[in-house]
Coordinates of C-alpha atoms and ligand atoms in Angstrom, one line a residue:
M200 CA 1.5 -5.1 -8.6
C201 CA 1.9 -8.8 -9.6
G202 CA 0.5 -11.4 -7.2
I203 CA 1.7 -14.9 -6.6
V204 CA -0.1 -17.9 -5.2
G205 CA 1.1 -21.5 -5.0
A206 CA -0.2 -24.7 -3.4
V207 CA 1.0 -28.2 -2.8
A208 CA -1.5 -30.5 -1.2
A209 CA -3.2 -33.8 -1.1
R210 CA -6.4 -32.4 -2.6
P211 CA -7.0 -30.6 -5.9
V212 CA -5.5 -27.1 -5.8
T213 CA -7.0 -25.3 -8.8
A214 CA -9.9 -23.8 -6.9
I215 CA -7.5 -22.7 -4.1
L216 CA -5.2 -21.0 -6.7
L217 CA -8.1 -19.2 -8.4
E218 CA -9.6 -18.0 -5.1
G219 CA -6.1 -16.9 -4.1
L220 CA -5.8 -14.8 -7.3
R221 CA -9.2 -13.2 -6.7
R222 CA -8.1 -12.2 -3.2
L223 CA -5.0 -10.6 -4.8
E224 CA -7.0 -8.6 -7.3
Y225 CA -6.8 -5.6 -5.1
R226 CA -3.1 -5.3 -5.8
G227 CA -3.8 -4.4 -9.4
Y228 CA -3.2 -6.5 -12.5
D229 CA -4.0 -6.8 -16.2
S230 CA -3.7 -10.5 -16.9
A231 CA -3.7 -13.8 -14.9
G232 CA -2.6 -17.4 -15.3
L233 CA -1.9 -20.6 -13.6
A234 CA 0.0 -23.9 -14.1
V235 CA -1.1 -27.1 -12.4
F236 CA 0.7 -30.5 -12.5
D237 CA -1.8 -33.2 -13.2
G238 CA 0.5 -36.1 -12.4
E239 CA 1.8 -36.3 -16.0
Q240 CA 2.2 -32.8 -17.3
L241 CA 2.1 -29.2 -16.4
Q242 CA -1.1 -27.7 -17.7
R243 CA -1.0 -24.0 -18.2
L244 CA -3.8 -21.5 -18.7
R245 CA -3.5 -17.7 -19.1
R246 CA -5.9 -14.9 -20.0
I247 CA -5.8 -11.1 -20.4
G248 CA -8.2 -9.3 -18.0
K249 CA -9.9 -10.3 -14.8
V250 CA -9.4 -13.6 -12.8
N251 CA -13.1 -14.4 -13.6
I252 CA -12.2 -14.7 -17.3
L253 CA -9.4 -17.1 -16.4
A254 CA -11.8 -19.0 -14.1
E255 CA -14.4 -19.3 -16.9
A256 CA -11.8 -20.6 -19.3
E257 CA -10.7 -23.2 -16.6
Q258 CA -14.3 -24.4 -16.4
Q259 CA -14.3 -25.1 -20.1
A260 CA -11.0 -27.0 -19.8
P261 CA -10.5 -28.0 -16.2
L262 CA -7.0 -28.2 -14.7
K263 CA -6.6 -31.0 -12.2
G264 CA -3.8 -31.6 -9.9
V265 CA -2.4 -31.3 -6.4
M266 CA 0.5 -28.9 -7.1
G267 CA 0.4 -25.6 -8.9
I268 CA 1.4 -22.0 -9.1
A269 CA -0.7 -18.9 -10.2
H270 CA -0.1 -15.3 -10.9
T271 CA -1.8 -11.9 -11.6
R272 CA 0.5 -9.7 -13.8
W273 CA 0.8 -6.0 -13.7
A274 CA 2.7 -5.2 -16.9
T275 CA 6.2 -3.8 -16.7
H276 CA 8.2 -5.5 -19.5
G277 CA 5.9 -6.1 -22.4
K278 CA 2.3 -5.3 -23.0
P279 CA -0.6 -7.0 -21.1
T280 CA -1.0 -10.0 -23.6
E281 CA -1.6 -13.6 -23.1
Y282 CA 1.9 -14.6 -24.2
N283 CA 3.4 -12.2 -21.6
A284 CA 1.1 -13.5 -18.8
H285 CA 2.7 -15.8 -16.2
P286 CA 3.5 -18.6 -15.5
H287 CA 6.4 -18.7 -17.9
M288 CA 7.8 -22.0 -18.9
S289 CA 11.1 -23.4 -20.3
G290 CA 10.2 -26.6 -22.2
D291 CA 7.1 -28.3 -20.9
K292 CA 8.3 -29.4 -17.5
L293 CA 9.2 -26.2 -15.7
A294 CA 7.1 -23.1 -14.8
V295 CA 7.9 -19.9 -13.0
V296 CA 5.9 -17.0 -11.4
H297 CA 7.6 -13.8 -10.5
N298 CA 6.8 -10.5 -8.8
G299 CA 9.4 -7.7 -9.2
I300 CA 11.8 -6.6 -11.9
I301 CA 15.0 -8.4 -13.1
E302 CA 17.2 -5.4 -14.0
N303 CA 19.9 -7.4 -15.8
F304 CA 17.5 -9.4 -17.9
E305 CA 18.8 -8.1 -21.2
P306 CA 22.3 -9.5 -21.0
L307 CA 21.0 -12.7 -19.5
K308 CA 18.5 -13.0 -22.3
A309 CA 21.1 -12.4 -25.0
A310 CA 23.3 -15.1 -23.5
L311 CA 20.4 -17.5 -23.3
I312 CA 19.5 -16.9 -26.9
A313 CA 23.1 -17.5 -27.9
D314 CA 22.8 -20.8 -26.1
G315 CA 19.8 -21.8 -28.2
F316 CA 16.9 -20.9 -25.8
E317 CA 13.8 -19.6 -27.6
F318 CA 11.8 -16.8 -26.0
T319 CA 8.0 -16.6 -26.3
S320 CA 7.4 -13.4 -24.3
D321 CA 8.7 -9.9 -23.9
T322 CA 9.0 -10.3 -20.2
D323 CA 12.1 -10.2 -17.9
T324 CA 10.6 -13.2 -16.1
E325 CA 11.1 -15.7 -18.9
V326 CA 14.9 -15.5 -18.4
I327 CA 14.4 -17.1 -15.0
A328 CA 12.7 -20.1 -16.4
H329 CA 15.4 -20.6 -19.1
L330 CA 18.3 -20.0 -16.6
I331 CA 17.0 -22.8 -14.4
A332 CA 16.6 -25.1 -17.4
Q333 CA 20.2 -24.2 -18.5
A334 CA 21.5 -24.9 -15.0
L335 CA 19.7 -28.3 -14.9
R336 CA 21.7 -29.4 -17.9
V337 CA 24.9 -28.9 -15.9
K338 CA 23.6 -30.7 -12.7
N339 CA 20.2 -32.3 -12.7
D340 CA 19.1 -31.0 -9.4
L341 CA 16.3 -28.4 -9.2
Q342 CA 17.5 -26.8 -5.9
T343 CA 21.0 -26.3 -7.2
A344 CA 19.7 -25.0 -10.5
F345 CA 17.3 -22.6 -8.7
L346 CA 20.0 -21.2 -6.4
S347 CA 22.5 -20.7 -9.2
T348 CA 19.8 -18.8 -11.2
V349 CA 18.9 -16.6 -8.2
S350 CA 22.5 -15.7 -7.7
Q351 CA 22.6 -14.3 -11.3
L352 CA 19.5 -12.1 -10.9
E353 CA 19.8 -8.4 -10.2
G354 CA 16.8 -6.4 -9.1
A355 CA 13.8 -7.4 -7.1
F356 CA 12.0 -10.6 -7.1
A357 CA 9.6 -13.0 -5.3
L358 CA 9.6 -16.3 -7.1
G359 CA 7.7 -19.6 -7.2
V360 CA 8.9 -22.5 -9.3
V361 CA 7.5 -26.0 -10.1
H362 CA 9.0 -28.8 -12.1
T363 CA 7.3 -32.0 -13.2
D364 CA 10.3 -34.1 -12.2
Y365 CA 10.0 -32.8 -8.7
P366 CA 6.3 -33.4 -8.4
N367 CA 5.5 -32.5 -4.7
Q368 CA 7.3 -29.3 -4.1
I369 CA 7.4 -25.6 -4.9
L370 CA 10.7 -23.7 -4.6
A371 CA 10.4 -20.1 -3.6
S372 CA 12.7 -17.2 -2.9
R373 CA 12.4 -13.5 -2.2
K374 CA 14.7 -10.5 -2.5
G375 CA 13.1 -7.0 -2.5
S376 CA 9.5 -8.3 -3.2
P377 CA 7.2 -9.8 -0.6
L378 CA 6.4 -13.5 -0.2
V379 CA 4.7 -15.4 2.6
L380 CA 4.4 -19.1 3.2
G381 CA 1.0 -20.4 4.3
V382 CA 1.1 -23.3 6.7
G383 CA -1.7 -25.8 6.5
M384 CA -2.4 -29.4 7.7
G385 CA -0.9 -31.7 5.1
E386 CA -0.8 -28.8 2.6
N387 CA 1.3 -25.7 2.3
F388 CA 1.2 -22.6 0.2
I389 CA 3.1 -19.6 -1.0
A390 CA 1.6 -16.1 -1.8
S391 CA 2.5 -12.5 -2.2
D392 CA 0.5 -11.7 1.0
Q393 CA -1.6 -13.5 3.5
M394 CA -4.9 -12.2 2.1
A395 CA -4.5 -14.6 -0.8
L396 CA -4.6 -17.6 1.6
L397 CA -7.1 -16.7 4.3
Q398 CA -9.5 -19.2 2.8
V399 CA -7.1 -22.1 3.6
T400 CA -5.0 -21.0 6.6
D401 CA -4.4 -18.4 9.2
R402 CA -0.8 -19.4 9.9
F403 CA 2.0 -17.7 8.0
I404 CA 5.8 -17.5 7.8
Y405 CA 7.1 -14.2 6.5
L406 CA 10.2 -14.9 4.4
E407 CA 13.2 -12.6 5.1
E408 CA 15.3 -10.9 2.5
G409 CA 17.3 -13.4 0.5
D410 CA 15.5 -16.5 2.0
F411 CA 15.0 -19.6 -0.1
A412 CA 12.3 -22.2 0.7
Q413 CA 11.3 -25.7 -0.4
V414 CA 7.6 -26.2 0.2
T415 CA 6.1 -29.7 0.2
A416 CA 2.7 -30.7 1.4
D417 CA 4.1 -31.8 4.8
V418 CA 7.3 -29.9 5.3
I419 CA 8.6 -26.4 4.8
T420 CA 12.4 -26.0 4.8
I421 CA 14.0 -22.5 4.7
W422 CA 17.5 -21.4 4.1
D423 CA 18.7 -17.8 4.6
K424 CA 20.8 -15.7 2.2
N425 CA 24.0 -17.5 3.4
L426 CA 22.3 -20.8 2.7
D427 CA 22.2 -21.7 6.4
K428 CA 19.1 -23.7 7.3
V429 CA 16.9 -21.5 9.5
E430 CA 13.6 -21.7 11.5
R431 CA 11.3 -18.9 10.9
E432 CA 8.5 -18.1 13.3
I433 CA 4.9 -19.1 12.3
K434 CA 2.6 -16.2 13.0
V435 CA -1.1 -16.4 13.4
F436 CA -3.2 -13.9 11.4
E437 CA -5.0 -11.9 14.1
H438 CA -7.6 -9.9 12.2
G439 CA -10.2 -12.6 11.7
L440 CA -10.9 -14.1 8.3
S441 CA -13.8 -11.7 7.5
V442 CA -11.3 -8.9 6.7
A443 CA -11.1 -10.2 3.2
E444 CA -14.9 -9.9 2.7
K445 CA -16.9 -6.8 1.8
G446 CA -19.8 -7.8 4.1
E447 CA -22.8 -5.5 3.7
F448 CA -20.7 -2.9 1.8
R449 CA -20.8 -2.5 -1.9
H450 CA -17.0 -1.8 -2.0
F451 CA -14.0 -2.4 0.2
M452 CA -13.3 1.3 0.0
L453 CA -16.6 2.2 1.7
K454 CA -16.1 -0.6 4.2
E455 CA -12.7 0.8 5.1
I456 CA -14.0 4.4 5.4
Y457 CA -16.6 3.2 7.8
E458 CA -14.1 1.2 9.8
Q459 CA -12.1 4.3 10.8
P460 CA -13.7 4.9 14.2
E461 CA -12.9 1.3 15.2
V462 CA -9.4 1.0 13.8
V463 CA -8.4 4.4 15.2
K464 CA -9.3 2.9 18.6
A465 CA -7.0 0.0 17.8
T466 CA -4.2 2.4 16.9
L467 CA -4.6 4.1 20.3
Q468 CA -5.1 0.9 22.3
G469 CA -2.4 0.6 24.9
R470 CA -0.6 3.6 23.7
I471 CA -2.2 6.3 25.8
S472 CA -3.5 6.5 29.3
A473 CA -6.2 9.0 30.3
T474 CA -3.7 11.9 30.1
K475 CA -0.4 10.6 28.8
L476 CA 1.4 9.0 25.9
L477 CA 2.7 5.5 26.9
E478 CA 6.1 5.8 25.2
Q479 CA 7.0 2.1 25.5
A480 CA 4.6 1.7 22.5
F481 CA 7.6 2.6 20.3
G482 CA 9.6 -0.4 21.6
N483 CA 12.8 -1.0 23.4
G484 CA 15.5 1.6 22.8
A485 CA 13.0 4.2 21.5
S486 CA 13.3 6.5 24.5
A487 CA 17.1 6.7 24.2
I488 CA 16.8 7.4 20.4
F489 CA 14.2 10.1 21.0
D490 CA 16.4 11.7 23.6
Q491 CA 19.1 12.3 20.9
T492 CA 16.8 13.2 18.0
K493 CA 17.4 16.8 16.8
Q494 CA 15.8 16.5 13.4
V495 CA 13.3 14.3 11.6
Q496 CA 13.4 13.3 7.9
I497 CA 10.2 11.8 6.7
I498 CA 10.1 9.7 3.5
A499 CA 7.0 8.2 2.0
C500 CA 4.9 8.0 -1.2
G501 CA 1.3 9.0 -2.2
T502 CA -1.2 9.1 0.6
S503 CA 1.5 8.2 3.2
Y504 CA 3.5 11.2 2.0
H505 CA 0.5 13.4 2.7
A506 CA 0.4 12.0 6.2
G507 CA 4.1 13.0 6.5
M508 CA 3.3 16.5 5.3
I509 CA 0.8 16.9 8.1
A510 CA 3.2 15.5 10.6
K511 CA 5.7 18.3 9.7
Y512 CA 3.2 20.9 10.8
W513 CA 2.8 19.0 14.1
L514 CA 6.4 18.3 14.8
E515 CA 7.6 21.9 14.1
D516 CA 4.6 23.4 16.0
I517 CA 4.2 21.1 19.0
A518 CA 7.7 19.6 19.4
G519 CA 9.7 22.5 17.9
I520 CA 11.8 19.9 16.0
P521 CA 12.9 20.6 12.4
C522 CA 11.3 18.2 10.0
A523 CA 11.8 17.6 6.3
V524 CA 9.4 15.6 4.2
E525 CA 10.0 14.2 0.7
V526 CA 8.6 11.6 -1.6
A527 CA 10.8 8.6 -1.6
S528 CA 11.3 8.4 -5.4
E529 CA 13.0 11.8 -5.4
Y530 CA 15.0 11.5 -2.2
R531 CA 16.6 8.2 -3.1
Y532 CA 18.1 9.5 -6.3
R533 CA 19.5 12.8 -5.2
K534 CA 22.4 13.8 -3.1
H535 CA 21.1 14.8 0.2
V536 CA 22.6 16.3 3.3
V537 CA 21.7 14.4 6.5
P538 CA 22.1 16.6 9.5
E539 CA 23.5 15.0 12.7
N540 CA 21.1 13.2 14.9
T541 CA 18.4 12.8 12.3
L542 CA 15.7 10.3 13.0
F543 CA 14.7 8.8 9.6
L544 CA 10.9 8.2 9.6
T545 CA 9.3 6.1 6.8
I546 CA 5.5 5.9 6.5
S547 CA 3.8 3.2 4.6
Q548 CA 0.6 1.2 4.6
S549 CA 2.1 -1.9 3.0
G550 CA 5.7 -1.7 4.2
E551 CA 6.8 -2.9 0.8
T552 CA 6.8 0.2 -1.3
A553 CA 10.0 -0.1 -3.4
D554 CA 11.0 3.5 -3.4
T555 CA 10.5 4.0 0.4
L556 CA 12.4 0.8 1.1
A557 CA 15.2 1.8 -1.2
A558 CA 15.5 5.3 0.5
L559 CA 15.7 3.6 3.9
R560 CA 18.5 1.2 2.7
E561 CA 20.3 4.1 1.1
V562 CA 20.4 6.3 4.2
Q563 CA 20.5 3.7 7.0
D564 CA 24.1 4.1 8.1
K565 CA 24.0 7.9 7.9
V566 CA 21.2 8.5 10.4
L567 CA 20.7 8.3 14.1
A568 CA 18.1 5.6 13.7
S569 CA 15.1 4.7 11.6
L570 CA 11.5 4.4 12.6
T571 CA 8.7 3.2 10.4
I572 CA 5.0 3.9 10.8
C573 CA 3.4 0.9 9.0
N574 CA 0.3 -1.2 8.8
V575 CA 1.7 -4.6 7.9
P576 CA 3.6 -6.5 10.6
G577 CA 6.5 -8.5 9.3
S578 CA 6.8 -6.3 6.2
S579 CA 10.2 -5.3 4.9
L580 CA 10.1 -1.8 6.3
V581 CA 9.2 -3.1 9.7
R582 CA 12.0 -5.7 9.6
E583 CA 14.6 -3.3 8.4
S584 CA 13.9 -0.3 10.6
D585 CA 15.3 0.1 14.1
L586 CA 11.9 1.0 15.5
S587 CA 8.4 0.5 14.3
L588 CA 4.9 1.7 15.4
M589 CA 2.2 -0.3 13.8
T590 CA -1.0 1.5 12.8
N591 CA -3.2 -1.5 13.5
A592 CA -5.7 -0.6 10.7
G593 CA -6.1 -4.2 9.6
P594 CA -5.7 -5.2 6.0
E595 CA -6.6 -2.4 3.5
I596 CA -8.0 -3.9 0.3
G597 CA -9.2 -0.9 -1.6
V598 CA -6.4 0.6 -3.7
A599 CA -7.4 4.0 -2.5
S600 CA -5.9 4.4 0.9
T601 CA -8.4 5.5 3.6
K602 CA -8.2 4.0 7.0
A603 CA -4.4 3.6 6.6
F604 CA -4.1 7.4 6.3
T605 CA -6.1 8.3 9.3
T606 CA -4.4 5.7 11.5
Q607 CA -1.0 6.9 10.2
L608 CA -2.0 10.4 11.4
V609 CA -2.9 9.1 14.8
A610 CA 0.5 7.3 15.0
L611 CA 2.3 10.5 13.9
L612 CA 0.6 12.5 16.6
L613 CA 1.8 10.0 19.2
F614 CA 5.3 10.3 17.7
T615 CA 5.0 14.1 17.9
L616 CA 4.1 13.8 21.6
A617 CA 7.1 11.6 22.3
L618 CA 9.4 14.2 20.9
A619 CA 7.5 17.2 22.2
R620 CA 7.9 15.9 25.8
R621 CA 11.7 16.4 25.3
S622 CA 11.3 19.9 24.2
G623 CA 9.2 21.2 27.1
L624 CA 5.7 20.2 26.3
S625 CA 3.7 20.8 29.5
E626 CA 1.8 18.0 31.1
A627 CA -1.4 20.0 30.7
R628 CA -0.9 20.4 26.9
E629 CA 0.0 16.6 26.7
A630 CA -3.2 15.8 28.6
E631 CA -5.2 18.1 26.3
I632 CA -3.9 16.4 23.2
V633 CA -4.4 12.9 24.6
G634 CA -7.9 13.9 25.8
A635 CA -8.7 15.0 22.2
L636 CA -7.4 11.6 20.9
H637 CA -9.8 9.8 23.2
Q638 CA -12.6 11.7 21.5
L639 CA -11.4 10.9 18.0
P640 CA -13.4 7.7 17.4
E641 CA -16.6 9.5 18.2
L642 CA -15.7 12.4 16.0
L643 CA -14.8 10.1 13.1
L644 CA -18.2 8.4 13.5
A645 CA -19.9 11.8 13.3
A646 CA -18.0 12.5 10.1
V647 CA -18.9 9.1 8.6
K648 CA -22.5 9.9 9.3
L649 CA -22.4 12.7 6.8
D650 CA -22.4 10.0 4.1
A651 CA -25.9 10.5 2.8
S652 CA -25.5 14.3 2.6
I653 CA -22.1 13.9 0.8
E654 CA -23.6 11.4 -1.6
S655 CA -26.1 14.1 -2.7
L656 CA -23.2 16.6 -3.0
S657 CA -21.3 14.2 -5.3
R658 CA -23.8 14.7 -8.1
A659 CA -22.3 18.1 -8.7
F660 CA -19.0 16.6 -9.6
A661 CA -19.8 13.5 -11.7
E662 CA -20.1 15.4 -15.0
K663 CA -17.1 17.7 -14.4
N664 CA -13.6 17.2 -15.8
H665 CA -11.6 19.2 -13.3
T666 CA -11.7 20.1 -9.6
L667 CA -9.7 22.3 -7.3
F668 CA -9.1 21.5 -3.6
L669 CA -8.1 24.2 -1.2
G670 CA -6.8 24.2 2.4
R671 CA -4.4 26.1 4.6
G672 CA -1.9 25.0 7.2
P673 CA -2.2 21.3 8.0
L674 CA -5.4 21.2 6.0
Y675 CA -3.4 21.9 2.8
P676 CA -2.1 18.3 2.8
V677 CA -5.7 17.2 3.6
A678 CA -6.7 19.0 0.4
M679 CA -3.9 17.2 -1.5
E680 CA -5.2 13.9 -0.2
G681 CA -8.8 14.8 -1.2
A682 CA -7.5 15.6 -4.8
L683 CA -5.5 12.3 -4.9
K684 CA -8.5 10.3 -3.9
L685 CA -10.8 11.9 -6.5
K686 CA -8.3 11.5 -9.4
E687 CA -7.3 8.0 -8.6
I688 CA -10.8 6.5 -8.4
S689 CA -13.0 8.8 -10.5
Y690 CA -10.4 9.8 -13.1
I691 CA -11.4 13.4 -12.7
H692 CA -8.4 15.7 -12.9
A693 CA -8.0 17.2 -9.4
E694 CA -5.4 19.6 -8.0
A695 CA -4.8 20.9 -4.6
Y696 CA -3.4 24.3 -3.6
P697 CA -2.6 26.0 -0.4
A698 CA -5.5 28.6 -0.6
G699 CA -3.0 31.5 -0.3
E700 CA -1.4 30.5 -3.6
L701 CA -4.7 30.9 -5.6
K702 CA -4.0 34.3 -6.9
H703 CA -0.4 33.3 -7.9
G704 CA -1.8 31.3 -10.8
P705 CA -4.6 28.7 -10.3
L706 CA -7.3 31.4 -10.0
A707 CA -7.1 31.7 -13.8
L708 CA -8.6 28.2 -14.0
V709 CA -11.7 29.1 -12.0
D710 CA -15.0 29.2 -13.8
K711 CA -18.4 27.6 -13.5
D712 CA -17.1 24.3 -14.8
M713 CA -14.4 24.0 -12.1
P714 CA -15.9 23.1 -8.8
V715 CA -13.7 24.2 -5.9
V716 CA -13.7 22.2 -2.7
A717 CA -12.4 23.8 0.5
V718 CA -11.6 22.3 3.9
A719 CA -12.3 25.2 6.3
P720 CA -12.4 24.3 10.0
N721 CA -12.8 27.1 12.5
N722 CA -9.1 27.8 13.2
A723 CA -6.8 30.8 13.2
L724 CA -6.5 30.6 9.4
L725 CA -10.3 30.7 8.7
D726 CA -10.6 34.4 8.0
K727 CA -7.7 34.1 5.6
L728 CA -9.3 31.2 3.9
K729 CA -12.7 33.0 3.7
A730 CA -11.0 35.8 1.8
N731 CA -9.6 33.2 -0.7
L732 CA -13.1 31.7 -1.1
Q733 CA -14.4 35.2 -2.0
E734 CA -11.7 35.4 -4.7
V735 CA -13.2 32.1 -6.2
K736 CA -16.8 33.3 -5.9
A737 CA -16.1 36.6 -7.6
R738 CA -14.9 34.6 -10.6
G739 CA -18.1 32.6 -10.9
G740 CA -16.6 29.5 -9.3
E741 CA -18.9 27.0 -7.6
L742 CA -17.7 26.3 -4.0
F743 CA -18.2 23.3 -1.8
V744 CA -17.0 24.0 1.7
F745 CA -16.5 21.6 4.6
A746 CA -16.7 23.9 7.7
G747 CA -17.5 23.9 11.4
A748 CA -20.9 25.0 12.7
D749 CA -22.1 28.4 11.4
H750 CA -18.7 29.8 10.6
I751 CA -19.4 30.0 6.9
K752 CA -22.9 30.8 5.7
P753 CA -24.3 29.0 2.6
E754 CA -25.2 31.3 -0.3
E755 CA -25.7 31.1 -4.0
G756 CA -22.7 29.2 -5.5
L757 CA -21.4 28.3 -2.0
R758 CA -22.6 25.0 -0.5
V759 CA -21.6 24.3 3.1
E760 CA -21.3 20.8 4.5
Q761 CA -21.4 21.2 8.2
M762 CA -18.8 19.2 10.1
P763 CA -18.8 18.3 13.8
D764 CA -16.9 20.7 16.1
V765 CA -13.4 19.3 16.3
P766 CA -10.4 20.1 18.5
E767 CA -7.9 21.9 16.3
I768 CA -5.2 19.3 16.6
L769 CA -7.6 16.6 15.2
E770 CA -8.9 18.7 12.2
P771 CA -6.7 17.1 9.6
I772 CA -7.8 13.6 10.7
V773 CA -11.6 14.3 10.9
Y774 CA -11.8 16.6 7.8
T775 CA -10.2 13.8 5.7
V776 CA -13.3 11.6 6.0
P777 CA -15.8 13.7 4.0
L778 CA -13.2 14.0 1.2
Q779 CA -12.9 10.2 1.1
L780 CA -16.7 9.9 0.9
L781 CA -16.9 12.5 -1.8
S782 CA -14.5 10.8 -4.1
Y783 CA -16.1 7.4 -3.4
H784 CA -19.6 8.6 -4.4
V785 CA -18.4 10.5 -7.4
A786 CA -16.6 7.3 -8.6
V787 CA -19.7 5.2 -8.0
L788 CA -21.8 7.7 -10.0
K789 CA -19.2 7.5 -12.8
G790 CA -19.3 3.7 -12.7
T791 CA -15.5 3.3 -12.4
D792 CA -13.9 0.4 -10.7
V793 CA -13.7 1.8 -7.2
D794 CA -11.6 -0.8 -5.5
Q795 CA -9.3 -1.5 -8.4
P796 CA -8.9 1.7 -10.4
R797 CA -7.3 1.4 -13.8
N798 CA -3.5 1.3 -14.1
L799 CA -3.0 1.3 -10.3
A800 CA -1.6 -1.2 -7.9
K801 CA -2.2 -1.4 -4.2
S802 CA 1.3 -2.2 -3.2
V803 CA 4.0 -0.6 -5.4
T804 CA 6.7 -3.1 -5.1
V805 CA 8.6 -2.1 -8.2
E806 CA 10.0 1.3 -9.2
Ligands
AGP299 C1 -3.3 6.2 -2.3 O1 -4.6 6.0 -2.3 C2 -2.5 5.1 -3.0 N1 -2.9 3.8 -2.7 C3 -1.0 5.4 -3.0 O2 -0.7 6.7 -3.1 C4 -0.2 4.8 -1.7 O3 -0.5 5.6 -0.6 C5 1.3 4.8 -2.1 O4 1.5 4.0 -3.1 C6 2.1 4.4 -0.9 O5 1.9 3.1 -0.5 P1 2.3 2.6 1.0 O6 1.6 3.5 2.0 O7 1.9 1.2 1.0 O8 3.8 2.8 1.0

């Protein structure tokens, strides 16, 4: 989704802004632009396409100045054209960048047109620039005009505003969309996330909902939604500055797949002893909430939703607690029954997904408590939930979620143990599961080492148009996740089915042009799954099966990729890795944009 960068400094800021935009590319966008104040006027440059195109244009006609704002746009209102790209201006003195959607922009626009303002774009954002200009006519004070404008906006926004009559400051505000302030030495910044600014600072302030900030090179002043001046904590970015670099890897996605053994260790760190869950990991008050929990409602989107589906198997099996799972965009817009003592669990890599956040806000006062399993500290979901468990995966740059998913599963297993303890889980069984978790980094490493073999397998998919993924039990959501990965980065149509459903319809699709991938660990459902695979084989389907040692024999039309032996509880986590690698290599063979697939955004901060 749209990305914002702004800088006010004693040195030229154009290079900082362009580098910031490059670092936000992972969020997804279709045009980019910037406006820099050169001491006399605001110079604006906008281009369709990649940031490099904008940077090349800037080289031809350099923008010089110590204050500026920049933006990557992911089109919502109006096509991806240069005239719709941000920053948007009112007159030649005022420029605005915006992430989010202004839901009431149509009546605002009509009123502004009636007042004589001319619009040069189809965007909702342009109303913000004109509203500020209109308010400045009433009282010539930028802060007052900005605040009166913000009070008229409905929807979600993060905003950055500059004005040539106020040459050393950026005004910023957020409601529903993320915005951080970067704290430098004699220079300060704004951005959609800290990744954009790691080249200039590792100190950040996370604005809270409704906050308004005035950022100058030396001072940051923040007011809360009641316009009371507030101090917000400065947090130091802990992951090291290299997280924003690909290093030796060709793509961020591959780097992030390879990081899984390490980041899973970080998820487990301090949360388990040799034999036990350390429940204080869930924070103060968690134990009392877990004592009262009678039911869990999980809400998430995309990959995070698949993690929730797996957790349902675990919670009902190990903890004996009823669990419902639903995608946020459905849940938030339907009437739902919330049984008493429901713990509301959101799962999100970014912590900013608009639908998940809206579902939480909708239900908050109807539930026992809310817990989020999230990867971004300080994100909206973390701030607005009663409890949080961080996944500690470190920043995930590739749009296709990989390490975020496996660390979510680890966190969900810890959560399952916390509830299972209250429903009679024996110490021996807890020690067995915790023991398995201790082995997990090694098992993930073994799975990652299948890379070369999976690369060779991927050639069978690159020319195909459709693929079917099969799994049973908690491996069914793993199949769904495999299908999502393949479609989002290789653009091959992929569907997942619980293998038992094959003969109820999808078997009709199977022929030699429809490769079928099955995740088939050696568990109680293996024999059932083998029978399903025979159904595919009998129809001439080509099978690619990920299976434990010697449980399925390769034969003509059936290729077996041998997986390490895995404790049953960990199967969904470890068997995810080869599916990530498969989609990665298919996408590389097809030459698609692996880290920034078309039409997609990393953090879906608008509906
Ligand atoms: C998966 O590869 C996608 N990036 C997407 O489905 C993602 O999981 C979804 O948009 C939810 O994002 P979140 O985890 O940040 O809430």
